[in-house]
Short mmCIF file of C-alpha atoms in Angstrom, two decimals:
data_model
loop_
_atom_site.label_atom_id
_atom_site.label_comp_id
_atom_site.label_asym_id
_atom_site.label_seq_id
_atom_site.Cartn_x
_atom_site.Cartn_y
_atom_site.Cartn_z
CA MET A 262 8.44 -4.95 -10.44
CA VAL A 263 8.59 -4.87 -6.54
CA GLU A 264 4.82 -4.95 -5.53
CA LEU A 265 4.22 -7.43 -8.12
CA ALA A 266 6.42 -9.98 -7.10
CA GLU A 267 5.21 -10.00 -3.73
CA ARG A 268 1.54 -9.87 -4.29
CA ALA A 269 2.64 -13.50 -6.93
CA VAL A 270 4.22 -14.76 -3.12
CA GLU A 271 1.43 -13.80 -1.31
CA ALA A 272 -0.73 -14.89 -3.67
CA ALA A 273 0.96 -18.29 -3.63
CA TRP A 274 0.30 -18.33 -0.07
CA LYS A 275 -3.01 -18.13 -0.27
CA VAL A 276 -3.43 -20.86 -3.35
CA GLN A 277 -1.01 -23.25 -1.36
CA ASN A 278 -3.05 -22.80 2.00
CA LEU A 279 -6.46 -23.59 0.56
CA PRO A 280 -8.38 -26.38 2.80
CA ASP A 281 -8.97 -28.45 0.03
CA TYR A 282 -5.65 -27.65 -3.00
CA GLU A 283 -4.26 -31.19 -3.29
CA GLY A 284 -7.63 -32.44 -4.78
CA ARG A 285 -8.17 -28.84 -7.19
CA LEU A 286 -4.53 -30.03 -8.42
CA GLU A 287 -5.29 -32.98 -9.06
CA ARG A 288 -8.41 -32.57 -10.76
CA ALA A 289 -7.09 -29.90 -13.02
CA ALA A 290 -3.80 -32.61 -13.98
CA ARG A 291 -6.77 -34.51 -14.83
CA ARG A 292 -8.90 -32.32 -16.09
CA LEU A 293 -5.88 -31.07 -18.80
CA ASP A 294 -4.27 -34.55 -19.46
CA GLU A 295 -7.27 -35.64 -21.20
CA PHE A 296 -6.96 -32.67 -22.83
CA SER A 297 -3.73 -33.33 -24.01
CA ALA A 298 -4.77 -36.70 -25.84
CA ASP A 299 -7.96 -35.50 -27.57
CA ARG A 300 -4.90 -33.98 -29.13
CA SER A 301 -2.92 -36.21 -30.61
CA GLU A 302 -2.12 -35.48 -34.40
CA PRO A 303 -1.01 -31.70 -35.12
CA ALA A 304 -3.20 -30.81 -37.47
CA LEU A 305 -6.30 -31.76 -35.64
CA THR A 306 -4.89 -29.52 -32.67
CA VAL A 307 -4.58 -25.93 -35.60
CA TYR A 308 -8.38 -27.65 -36.78
CA GLU A 309 -10.06 -27.39 -33.15
CA THR A 310 -7.70 -23.50 -32.55
CA ALA A 311 -10.02 -22.40 -35.74
CA LEU A 312 -13.04 -24.02 -34.67
CA MET A 313 -12.88 -22.20 -31.48
CA LYS A 314 -13.77 -19.02 -32.68
CA SER A 315 -16.53 -19.57 -33.12
CA GLY A 316 -17.87 -19.51 -29.51
CA ARG A 317 -18.46 -22.58 -29.48
CA GLY A 318 -18.15 -24.63 -26.09
CA GLU A 319 -15.39 -26.62 -26.30
CA GLU A 320 -16.99 -30.13 -25.95
CA GLU A 321 -18.75 -28.91 -28.46
CA VAL A 322 -15.92 -28.00 -30.62
CA ARG A 323 -13.75 -31.44 -29.71
CA GLY A 324 -17.04 -33.52 -30.77
CA LEU A 325 -16.77 -32.44 -33.62
CA VAL A 326 -12.54 -32.62 -34.51
CA ARG A 327 -13.42 -36.30 -33.02
CA GLU A 328 -15.64 -36.78 -35.93
CA PHE A 329 -13.46 -35.52 -38.31
CA ARG A 330 -10.24 -37.88 -37.14
CA ASP A 331 -12.98 -41.06 -37.29
CA THR A 332 -14.33 -40.32 -40.25
CA PHE A 333 -10.40 -40.17 -42.19
CA TYR A 334 -8.34 -42.13 -39.62
CA ASP A 335 -5.80 -44.31 -42.04
CA GLU A 336 -3.83 -46.47 -40.09
CA GLU A 337 -1.72 -46.62 -43.45
CA GLU A 338 -1.62 -42.77 -44.30
CA PRO A 339 -1.98 -40.92 -40.51
CA LEU A 340 -3.49 -37.16 -40.54
CA THR A 341 -0.56 -35.23 -40.94
CA ILE A 342 -0.70 -31.72 -41.28
CA PRO A 343 -0.50 -31.52 -45.49
CA ARG A 344 -3.26 -34.53 -45.75
CA ALA A 345 -5.62 -33.02 -43.42
CA SER A 346 -5.31 -29.51 -44.53
CA GLY A 347 -5.93 -31.88 -48.01
CA ILE A 348 -9.22 -33.32 -47.40
CA MET A 349 -10.79 -29.30 -45.77
CA ASN A 350 -9.72 -27.89 -49.30
CA VAL A 351 -12.20 -30.74 -51.00
CA GLU A 352 -14.26 -30.68 -48.11
CA GLY A 353 -17.81 -28.45 -47.84
CA ASP A 354 -18.50 -26.39 -44.87
CA GLY A 355 -20.25 -28.66 -42.43
CA TRP A 356 -17.04 -29.16 -40.82
CA PHE A 357 -16.48 -25.93 -40.15
CA PHE A 358 -20.51 -25.35 -38.49
CA GLY A 359 -21.03 -24.22 -42.29
CA GLU A 360 -18.82 -20.35 -41.47
CA ARG A 361 -16.75 -19.92 -44.95
CA GLU A 362 -14.39 -17.83 -42.63
CA LEU A 363 -13.79 -20.85 -40.15
CA ARG A 364 -12.86 -23.29 -43.12
CA LEU A 365 -10.69 -20.48 -44.45
CA LEU A 366 -8.91 -19.59 -40.94
CA THR A 367 -7.61 -23.72 -40.25
CA GLY A 368 -6.69 -23.65 -44.13
CA ARG A 369 -4.48 -20.60 -43.44
CA LEU A 370 -3.13 -21.70 -40.37
CA LEU A 371 -2.59 -25.24 -41.50
CA GLY A 372 -0.62 -23.90 -44.29
CA GLN A 373 1.15 -21.31 -42.46
CA PHE A 374 2.74 -24.89 -39.85
CA GLN A 375 3.04 -27.08 -42.79
CA HIS A 376 5.79 -24.22 -44.13
CA ARG A 377 7.40 -24.37 -40.41
CA VAL A 378 7.56 -28.19 -40.40
CA ALA A 379 9.27 -27.65 -44.05
CA GLN A 380 12.00 -25.36 -42.47
CA TYR A 381 12.81 -27.73 -39.88
CA ASN A 382 14.03 -30.81 -41.92
CA TYR A 383 13.94 -34.36 -39.95
CA VAL A 384 11.58 -32.84 -36.85
CA ASP A 385 8.32 -34.30 -36.33
CA GLU A 386 5.75 -32.38 -36.15
CA ARG A 387 4.37 -31.90 -32.98
CA GLU A 388 7.79 -30.58 -31.43
CA VAL A 389 7.96 -27.85 -34.78
CA LEU A 390 4.02 -26.76 -32.85
CA ARG A 391 6.19 -27.02 -28.84
CA ARG A 392 9.14 -24.95 -30.02
CA TRP A 393 6.45 -22.57 -31.80
CA ALA A 394 4.81 -22.95 -29.07
CA ASP A 395 7.54 -22.15 -26.00
CA GLY A 396 10.23 -19.72 -28.75
CA TYR A 397 11.48 -16.46 -27.10
CA ASP A 398 10.54 -15.05 -30.41
CA THR A 399 6.56 -16.06 -29.67
CA ARG A 400 7.33 -15.41 -25.95
CA LEU A 401 8.38 -11.88 -26.61
CA PHE A 402 5.60 -10.98 -29.33
CA VAL A 403 3.18 -11.55 -26.63
CA ARG A 404 4.88 -9.73 -23.82
CA ARG A 405 4.90 -6.69 -26.22
CA ARG A 406 1.67 -6.69 -26.48
CA ILE A 407 2.52 -7.39 -30.75
CA HIS A 408 1.56 -10.88 -31.32
CA GLU A 409 -0.77 -9.94 -34.61
CA THR A 410 2.87 -9.47 -35.73
CA GLU A 411 4.35 -12.52 -34.91
CA PRO A 412 5.79 -13.91 -38.46
CA ILE A 413 3.79 -17.50 -37.73
CA VAL A 414 0.58 -17.29 -36.68
CA GLY A 415 0.17 -13.52 -35.94
CA VAL A 416 0.02 -12.80 -40.13
CA VAL A 417 -3.08 -14.77 -39.71
CA ARG A 418 -6.30 -12.00 -39.35
CA GLY A 419 -8.59 -13.35 -37.34
CA LEU A 420 -6.37 -14.27 -34.19
CA ASP A 421 -6.77 -12.40 -31.07
CA LEU A 422 -5.32 -13.01 -28.40
CA THR A 423 -7.07 -15.52 -26.70
CA LEU A 424 -7.38 -17.80 -29.52
CA PHE A 425 -3.42 -17.35 -29.78
CA GLN A 426 -3.33 -17.96 -26.31
CA TYR A 427 -4.96 -21.29 -26.85
CA LEU A 428 -3.32 -22.42 -29.51
CA ARG A 429 0.39 -22.22 -27.83
CA VAL A 430 -1.09 -24.78 -24.66
CA ALA A 431 -2.58 -27.07 -27.42
CA ALA A 432 0.11 -27.04 -28.57
CA GLY A 433 2.40 -27.77 -24.96
CA GLY A 434 3.39 -24.26 -24.56
CA ASN A 435 4.20 -23.81 -20.97
CA THR A 436 1.06 -20.56 -20.98
CA LEU A 437 -2.45 -20.24 -21.29
CA VAL A 438 -5.18 -18.87 -21.60
CA PRO A 439 -6.35 -15.60 -20.43
CA THR A 440 -10.14 -15.98 -20.26
CA PRO A 441 -12.67 -14.00 -17.86
CA ASN A 442 -12.54 -16.74 -15.14
CA VAL A 443 -9.13 -16.60 -15.03
CA ALA A 444 -9.17 -13.04 -14.72
CA SER A 445 -11.54 -13.30 -11.92
CA ALA A 446 -9.68 -15.16 -9.62
CA LEU A 447 -6.35 -13.18 -10.02
CA GLU A 448 -8.56 -11.09 -8.19
CA ALA A 449 -10.38 -13.27 -5.58
CA LEU A 450 -6.61 -13.57 -5.03
CA GLY A 451 -5.48 -9.47 -4.52
CA TYR A 452 -4.72 -8.28 -8.28
CA PRO A 453 -5.58 -5.29 -9.43
CA GLU A 454 -9.25 -5.03 -10.69
CA GLY A 455 -10.09 -4.34 -14.68
CA ALA A 456 -6.52 -6.20 -15.70
CA ASP A 457 -6.45 -6.57 -19.54
CA ALA A 458 -5.45 -9.63 -20.80
CA TYR A 459 -2.04 -9.18 -21.35
CA GLU A 460 -2.10 -8.12 -17.67
CA THR A 461 -3.90 -11.48 -16.67
CA LEU A 462 -1.22 -13.50 -18.79
CA ALA A 463 1.52 -11.59 -16.92
CA HIS A 464 0.42 -12.21 -13.26
CA ALA A 465 -0.99 -15.59 -14.05
CA GLU A 466 3.18 -17.01 -15.39
CA SER A 467 4.31 -15.46 -12.71
CA LEU A 468 2.06 -17.10 -10.53
CA ALA A 469 2.46 -20.23 -11.61
CA LEU A 470 6.72 -19.01 -11.36
CA HIS A 471 6.25 -18.87 -7.96
CA LEU A 472 3.89 -21.98 -7.64
CA GLU A 473 6.34 -23.91 -9.07
CA LEU A 474 3.73 -25.35 -11.40
CA PRO A 475 3.21 -25.72 -15.26
CA ALA A 476 1.15 -22.65 -16.43
CA PRO A 477 -1.16 -24.37 -17.72
CA LEU A 478 -1.84 -26.37 -14.78
CA VAL A 479 -2.46 -23.37 -12.96
CA GLY A 480 -4.24 -21.69 -16.06
CA GLU A 481 -6.79 -24.52 -14.97
CA LEU A 482 -6.48 -24.76 -11.23
CA LEU A 483 -8.17 -20.85 -11.46
CA GLU A 484 -10.30 -21.80 -14.79
CA ASP A 485 -12.27 -23.73 -11.64
CA LEU A 486 -11.36 -21.43 -8.91
CA GLY A 487 -12.68 -17.65 -11.23
CA ARG A 488 -16.19 -20.06 -12.88
CA GLU A 489 -17.01 -21.19 -8.69
CA GLY A 490 -16.65 -17.38 -7.72
CA PHE A 491 -14.34 -18.67 -4.89
CA THR A 492 -13.25 -16.03 -3.43
CA GLY A 493 -12.69 -17.44 0.64
CA PHE A 494 -9.11 -17.45 0.18
CA PRO A 495 -6.96 -17.49 3.53
CA GLU A 496 -5.46 -14.39 4.54
CA PRO A 497 -1.18 -14.64 5.34
CA PRO A 498 0.13 -13.98 8.84
CA ARG A 499 1.06 -9.84 9.21
CA GLU A 500 4.65 -9.70 10.72
CA ALA A 501 4.89 -7.87 13.88
CA GLU A 502 5.80 -4.30 13.61
CA PRO A 503 9.13 -3.10 14.24
CA GLU A 504 9.96 -1.59 18.08
CA GLU A 505 10.85 1.53 17.67
CA PRO A 506 14.75 2.23 18.33
CA ALA A 507 16.29 3.73 21.65
CA ASP A 508 16.99 7.37 21.62
CA GLU A 509 20.07 7.88 20.88
CA THR A 510 20.81 10.93 21.85
CA GLN A 511 21.36 9.82 25.63
CA ASP A 512 24.27 8.41 24.39
CA ALA A 513 25.77 11.20 22.22
CA GLY A 514 26.08 14.29 23.92
CA VAL A 515 23.05 15.62 22.37
CA ALA A 516 21.46 18.85 23.85
CA SER A 517 17.76 18.33 25.46
CA GLU A 518 14.20 20.21 25.17
CA GLY A 519 14.86 22.23 28.56
CA GLY A 520 18.16 23.56 27.49
CA GLY A 521 20.24 20.49 28.62
CA ILE A 522 22.28 18.12 27.48
CA LYS A 523 22.30 14.19 28.12
CA GLY A 524 25.08 12.51 28.72
CA GLY A 525 29.14 12.76 26.86
CA ALA A 526 30.67 15.92 28.56
CA ALA A 527 27.52 16.31 31.24
CA ALA A 528 27.28 12.48 32.16
CA GLU A 529 31.68 12.80 33.45
CA GLU A 530 30.62 16.01 35.01
CA ARG A 531 28.58 14.22 37.79
CA GLU A 532 30.98 11.50 37.90
CA GLN A 533 33.89 13.48 38.71
CA LYS A 534 31.75 15.41 41.79
CA PRO A 535 32.67 14.24 45.31
CA SER A 536 31.00 12.03 47.26
CA PRO A 537 28.89 12.61 50.57
CA GLU A 538 31.88 11.31 52.37
CA ASP A 539 34.56 13.50 50.52
CA ARG A 540 32.25 16.55 51.64
CA SER A 541 31.79 15.69 55.03
CA ALA A 542 35.92 15.13 55.13
CA ARG A 543 36.00 18.91 53.90
CA ARG A 544 33.49 20.39 55.53
CA ALA A 545 35.56 19.12 59.00
CA ALA A 546 38.85 20.38 57.76
CA ARG A 547 37.46 23.85 57.18
CA GLU A 548 35.23 23.75 60.39
CA ASP A 549 38.58 23.40 62.20
CA ALA A 550 40.71 25.96 60.47
CA ALA A 551 37.60 28.00 61.26
CA ARG A 552 38.58 27.09 64.91
CA GLY A 553 42.03 28.94 64.91
CA GLU A 554 44.34 25.42 64.51
CA GLU A 555 47.67 25.48 63.59
CA PRO A 556 48.84 24.22 60.74
CA SER A 557 52.04 22.00 60.93
CA ARG A 558 55.21 22.67 59.13
CA VAL A 559 53.62 21.08 55.83
CA GLN A 560 50.36 22.30 55.68
CA ASP A 561 52.01 26.27 56.12
CA PRO A 562 56.02 25.56 54.78
CA GLN A 563 56.11 29.38 55.16
CA ALA A 564 55.52 29.59 58.82
CA LYS A 565 58.09 31.10 61.57
CA ASP A 566 57.43 28.77 64.11
CA ALA A 567 57.05 25.87 62.33
CA PRO A 568 58.08 23.47 64.91
CA GLY A 569 61.09 20.97 63.55
CA VAL A 570 63.42 23.74 61.53
CA ALA A 571 67.43 24.10 63.66
CA GLU A 572 67.54 27.13 62.70
CA GLU A 573 64.64 28.58 63.68
CA GLY A 574 65.90 28.79 67.16
CA GLY A 575 67.73 31.55 66.63
CA GLU A 576 67.97 35.28 64.37
CA ARG A 577 68.03 34.94 60.87
CA LYS A 578 71.04 36.39 59.71
CA LYS A 579 70.36 39.22 56.74
CA ALA A 580 71.12 39.34 54.14
CA GLY A 581 73.97 41.30 52.48
CA PRO A 582 76.11 41.98 49.81
CA PRO A 583 77.72 39.94 48.07
CA GLU A 584 81.92 40.10 48.92
CA GLY A 585 84.70 40.57 46.82
CA GLY A 586 84.41 44.28 44.77
CA ALA A 587 82.47 46.41 43.03
CA GLY A 588 82.59 44.94 39.73
CA ASP A 589 81.27 42.03 41.01
CA ALA A 590 78.23 43.29 41.22
CA PRO A 591 75.70 42.84 38.55
CA GLY A 592 74.91 45.12 35.98
CA THR A 593 78.80 45.57 36.20
CA THR A 594 80.69 44.36 32.96
CA GLY A 595 84.47 43.51 31.76
CA ARG A 596 84.85 47.84 30.04
CA GLU A 597 83.86 48.64 34.27
CA LYS A 598 86.29 47.17 35.93
CA GLY A 599 88.93 47.80 33.35
CA ALA A 600 88.76 51.62 34.09
#
């Protein structure tokens, strides 16, 4: 997940720093507005999605949808889902490029949303479709790769993920269609190659979040880039490599390779060595002693001829026994005195 987020940040930077980014964004927004204007009625949105399964181009499909609207337009009775469904039940396959399967697919989709509208009493049909497209349950079924079990549209057979997403975008959902052009643009931006439709959708929606743009708009932008085969994206500046940290062993007193010790106690011992002046003074003192100079009284307090002492003029008295009897001698106890 961290790698995916970093890749999305880098891809967003590349897109935002395109020389013609503003112009591309404006063209994509204008085209998205045009598509939304053609989808005024929710029933025709569902009808258009079913016709896209035919494999025909979007312009051809929208042309048939506009023809259907112009034919059955009534100011007093709008083309609601129930009314459009009733018209298609009595009309032939000509409104479905002559394919009966497309007619059945359209009827089933309209029936599912008609039931959904009935559940949301007094809620507009367009709002019902939008809530479905952006609902948590819908997004969860897609994220878990089980959109075919989604209880509204997923239960209708013949609707793959591409058509499922097409209907969500047409209904006003904040998502996009994972087309081959979108996948190609993402690969040019640095995403892994060979991603499936679910991975392409996840990467594109993540990119939209980092661009802070609606997902349908980013889908149109990527669609243009992929259609052009554009690969000249700018490269983001790379951060300078960090400098190597200083050798901490110099301050920690760690033994070096040669066996010595750097820093610590060794450094303190070097600091305690005498300076050259101190060594010279000590050497001079040793030389004076070698020449026989007499030390002073302070230098040798035990010397007999040290000057400045009064009792040194005569002979010293020999130490005699202490005065008193034998009982005062050391080692004599009280019992010996009594004896």
